[in-house]
C-alpha positions as a printed Julia matrix, in Angstrom:
241×3 Matrix{Float64}:
   0.0    0.0     0.0
   2.15   2.9     1.29
   5.31   0.88    1.34
   7.54   2.68   -1.17
   7.61   5.98    0.69
   8.88   4.39    3.87
  12.41   4.14    2.56
  13.22   7.85    2.88
  13.09   9.89    6.04
  12.74  13.39    7.47
  11.56  12.93   11.06
   8.53  11.15   12.52
   5.44  11.29   14.73
   6.69   8.5    16.96
   6.17   4.79   16.52
   2.89   4.62   18.4
   1.77   1.69   16.3
   5.13  -0.11   16.2
   6.39  -2.77   18.57
   9.67  -2.93   20.46
  13.02  -3.81   18.92
  16.13  -5.57   20.14
  18.39  -2.96   18.59
  18.79  -0.6    15.64
  18.98  -2.21   12.22
  21.15  -0.93    9.39
  18.15   0.86    7.9
  17.37   2.48   11.25
  20.95   3.75   11.53
  20.68   5.29    8.06
  17.37   6.86    9.06
  18.94   8.32   12.19
  21.72   9.89   10.13
  19.25  11.47    7.71
  17.2   12.74   10.63
  20.19  14.48   12.14
  21.17  16.08    8.84
  17.71  17.36    7.96
  16.97  18.46   11.53
  20.15  20.55   11.48
  19.17  22.03    8.14
  15.69  22.79    9.45
  17.17  24.57   12.43
  19.37  26.68   10.17
  16.46  27.59    7.92
  14.23  28.53   10.84
  17.0   30.51   12.53
  17.58  32.44    9.35
  13.87  33.26    9.12
  13.91  34.66   12.65
  17.3   36.38   12.24
  17.39  37.7     8.66
  20.45  39.83    9.42
  22.43  36.62   10.01
  22.39  34.61    6.76
  22.99  31.16    8.27
  22.45  29.28    5.0
  24.91  31.5     3.16
  27.54  30.85    5.83
  27.93  27.25    4.65
  30.11  27.19    1.57
  28.4   25.99   -1.58
  24.8   26.37   -0.33
  22.49  28.27   -2.67
  20.03  30.31   -0.53
  17.41  30.03   -3.28
  17.67  26.23   -3.24
  19.15  25.17    0.12
  17.64  21.67   -0.01
  18.26  20.47   -3.58
  17.68  16.86   -2.57
  14.02  17.62   -1.82
  11.39  17.72   -4.55
  10.94  16.19   -7.96
   8.39  14.99  -10.49
   5.0   13.8    -9.24
   1.32  13.74  -10.04
  -1.66  13.58   -7.7
  -5.39  14.3    -7.52
  -6.43  17.61   -5.94
  -9.56  18.65   -4.07
  -9.33  22.11   -5.66
 -12.15  23.04   -8.01
 -11.15  22.81  -11.66
  -7.75  21.26  -10.89
  -8.28  17.5   -10.51
  -4.72  16.57  -11.48
  -1.67  18.36  -10.1
   2.03  17.98  -10.86
   5.26  19.67   -9.82
   4.34  22.46  -12.27
   1.52  23.5    -9.93
   4.11  24.61   -7.38
   5.52  27.26   -9.7
   4.69  30.96   -9.47
   3.48  30.9    -5.87
   4.64  30.07   -2.35
   3.43  26.69   -1.11
   3.14  25.3     2.4
   3.17  21.52    1.93
   2.36  19.14    4.77
   2.1   15.34    4.62
  -0.35  13.44    6.82
  -3.61  11.47    6.88
  -7.22  12.22    7.75
  -7.45   9.54   10.46
  -4.51  11.06   12.35
  -5.67  11.51   15.96
  -3.7   14.57   17.0
  -0.52  15.74   15.27
  -1.92  16.28   11.76
  -4.9   18.38   12.88
  -2.63  20.32   15.22
  -0.18  21.13   12.43
  -2.91  21.98    9.91
  -4.54  24.3    12.45
  -1.19  26.02   12.95
  -0.64  26.45    9.2
  -4.17  27.78    8.81
  -3.49  30.35   11.53
  -0.29  31.4     9.77
  -2.2   31.96    6.53
  -4.96  33.89    8.32
  -2.29  36.08    9.89
  -0.95  36.88    6.43
  -4.46  37.49    5.11
  -4.85  40.15    7.8
  -1.52  41.96    7.5
  -0.39  41.09    3.95
  -3.51  40.19    1.95
  -1.81  40.49   -1.45
   0.99  38.17   -0.37
  -1.5   35.74    1.18
  -3.29  35.4    -2.17
  -0.07  33.97   -3.59
   0.34  31.35   -0.85
  -0.91  27.83   -1.5
  -1.7   25.57    1.47
  -1.53  21.83    0.67
  -2.23  18.68    2.69
  -0.79  15.6     0.93
  -2.01  12.17    2.01
   0.29   9.37    3.15
  -2.76   7.09    3.45
  -4.38   7.01   -0.01
  -6.38   3.78    0.57
  -8.52   5.58    3.18
  -8.04   9.18    2.07
 -10.45   9.25   -0.83
 -11.03  12.48   -2.72
 -14.46  12.88   -1.09
 -13.07  12.37    2.41
 -10.17  14.75    1.75
 -12.59  17.46    0.6
 -14.59  17.2     3.81
 -11.48  17.06    5.97
  -9.62  20.08    4.59
 -12.79  22.19    4.68
 -12.62  22.07    8.47
  -9.36  24.04    8.62
  -9.19  26.79    6.01
 -11.11  27.53    2.83
  -7.8   27.77    0.94
  -6.44  24.43    2.15
  -6.44  21.83   -0.62
  -5.91  18.11   -0.29
  -3.82  15.91   -2.56
  -4.42  12.18   -2.83
  -4.27   9.49   -5.51
  -3.18   5.92   -5.99
  -0.69   4.21   -3.7
   1.96   4.59   -6.39
   1.25   8.29   -6.96
   1.42   9.24   -3.3
   4.46   7.04   -2.63
   6.27   8.83   -5.47
   5.34  12.24   -4.05
   6.43  11.26   -0.54
   9.69   9.85   -1.85
  10.43  13.05   -3.77
  10.28  15.02   -0.52
  12.1   12.36    1.54
   9.02  11.79    3.69
   9.25   8.87    6.09
   6.15   6.65    6.1
   6.29   3.45    8.11
   5.25   0.44    6.04
   2.25  -1.36    7.53
   1.67  -5.1     7.71
  -1.29  -6.74    5.98
  -2.9   -7.36    9.38
  -2.59  -3.68   10.32
  -4.1   -2.57    7.02
  -6.99  -5.02    7.41
  -7.92  -3.53   10.79
  -8.78  -0.18    9.13
  -8.11   1.72   12.37
  -4.36   1.86   11.95
  -2.21   4.88   12.75
   0.64   5.78   10.38
   4.01   6.88   11.69
   5.25   9.59    9.32
   7.35  12.74    9.01
   5.86  15.88   10.48
   7.78  18.66    8.73
   6.06  21.36    6.7
   7.86  22.39    3.52
   7.87  25.96    2.23
   8.28  25.76   -1.54
   9.41  28.83   -3.49
   7.85  30.12   -6.74
  10.7   28.32   -8.54
   9.62  25.0    -7.01
  12.5   24.71   -4.52
  12.14  23.85   -0.84
  13.5   26.9     0.98
  12.32  26.39    4.57
  11.38  23.45    6.79
   9.06  23.93    9.77
   8.65  21.57   12.71
   6.29  21.17   15.64
   8.02  23.92   17.63
   7.43  26.64   15.03
   4.53  28.99   15.76
   2.03  30.47   13.28
   3.75  33.85   13.7
   7.17  32.39   12.89
   5.81  30.64    9.81
   4.07  33.81    8.61
   7.28  35.81    9.14
   9.29  33.25    7.17
   6.81  33.44    4.3
   7.0   37.25    4.34
  10.77  37.0     3.86
  10.14  35.38    0.48
   7.72  38.09   -0.72
  10.35  39.59   -3.1
  10.46  36.28   -4.99
   6.89  36.94   -6.13
   7.64  40.42   -7.5
   4.48  41.84   -5.9
């Protein structure tokens, strides 16, 4: 089902549905290394957003501030809840700023918490920078396509913000999208899938994608709506408003 995406990582909700383990496997050690690297990068990106006079990303030799995470992103296609846009691809990220979060509608706590936070950030922009806010796209991409049907996604996203759109599709489509953004999704057993009340352990970062389609910021659970809105404002010049 959602097995392909589980081979890349960028953090996690916690293995609430997983059992114990005698020790870390080789794959777990690789995952830990990726976690450390991306967490450090996320910290640098967030620090730069809060301290624009100190260009942290530029301080590291060879890092392009307009594309600080070149390993994130790539070709994909999915089905969107947006009116008149049933199929979306990487081209739909161009020309606007996008807040992209991966999760699932049956998530008991973290996903709704993060989507509420992102919705508050967008509302903050709509109040103080309405023109900028009109060029911000808020996206919730499913890591659970078997349950996250288009109809369910439409109902779910409507409960957060009128501008929030949901992306879903086939198992293959959503695994390809998750893999492009190095999203960790724990593979489920057949017994877990059959229960239909399973919880998916997955990454919980939000990606800020530039008008050029590059990931330029990563936000975690500790970032506030105000911090996210401020980071988006920093990229206003990229829209030539």
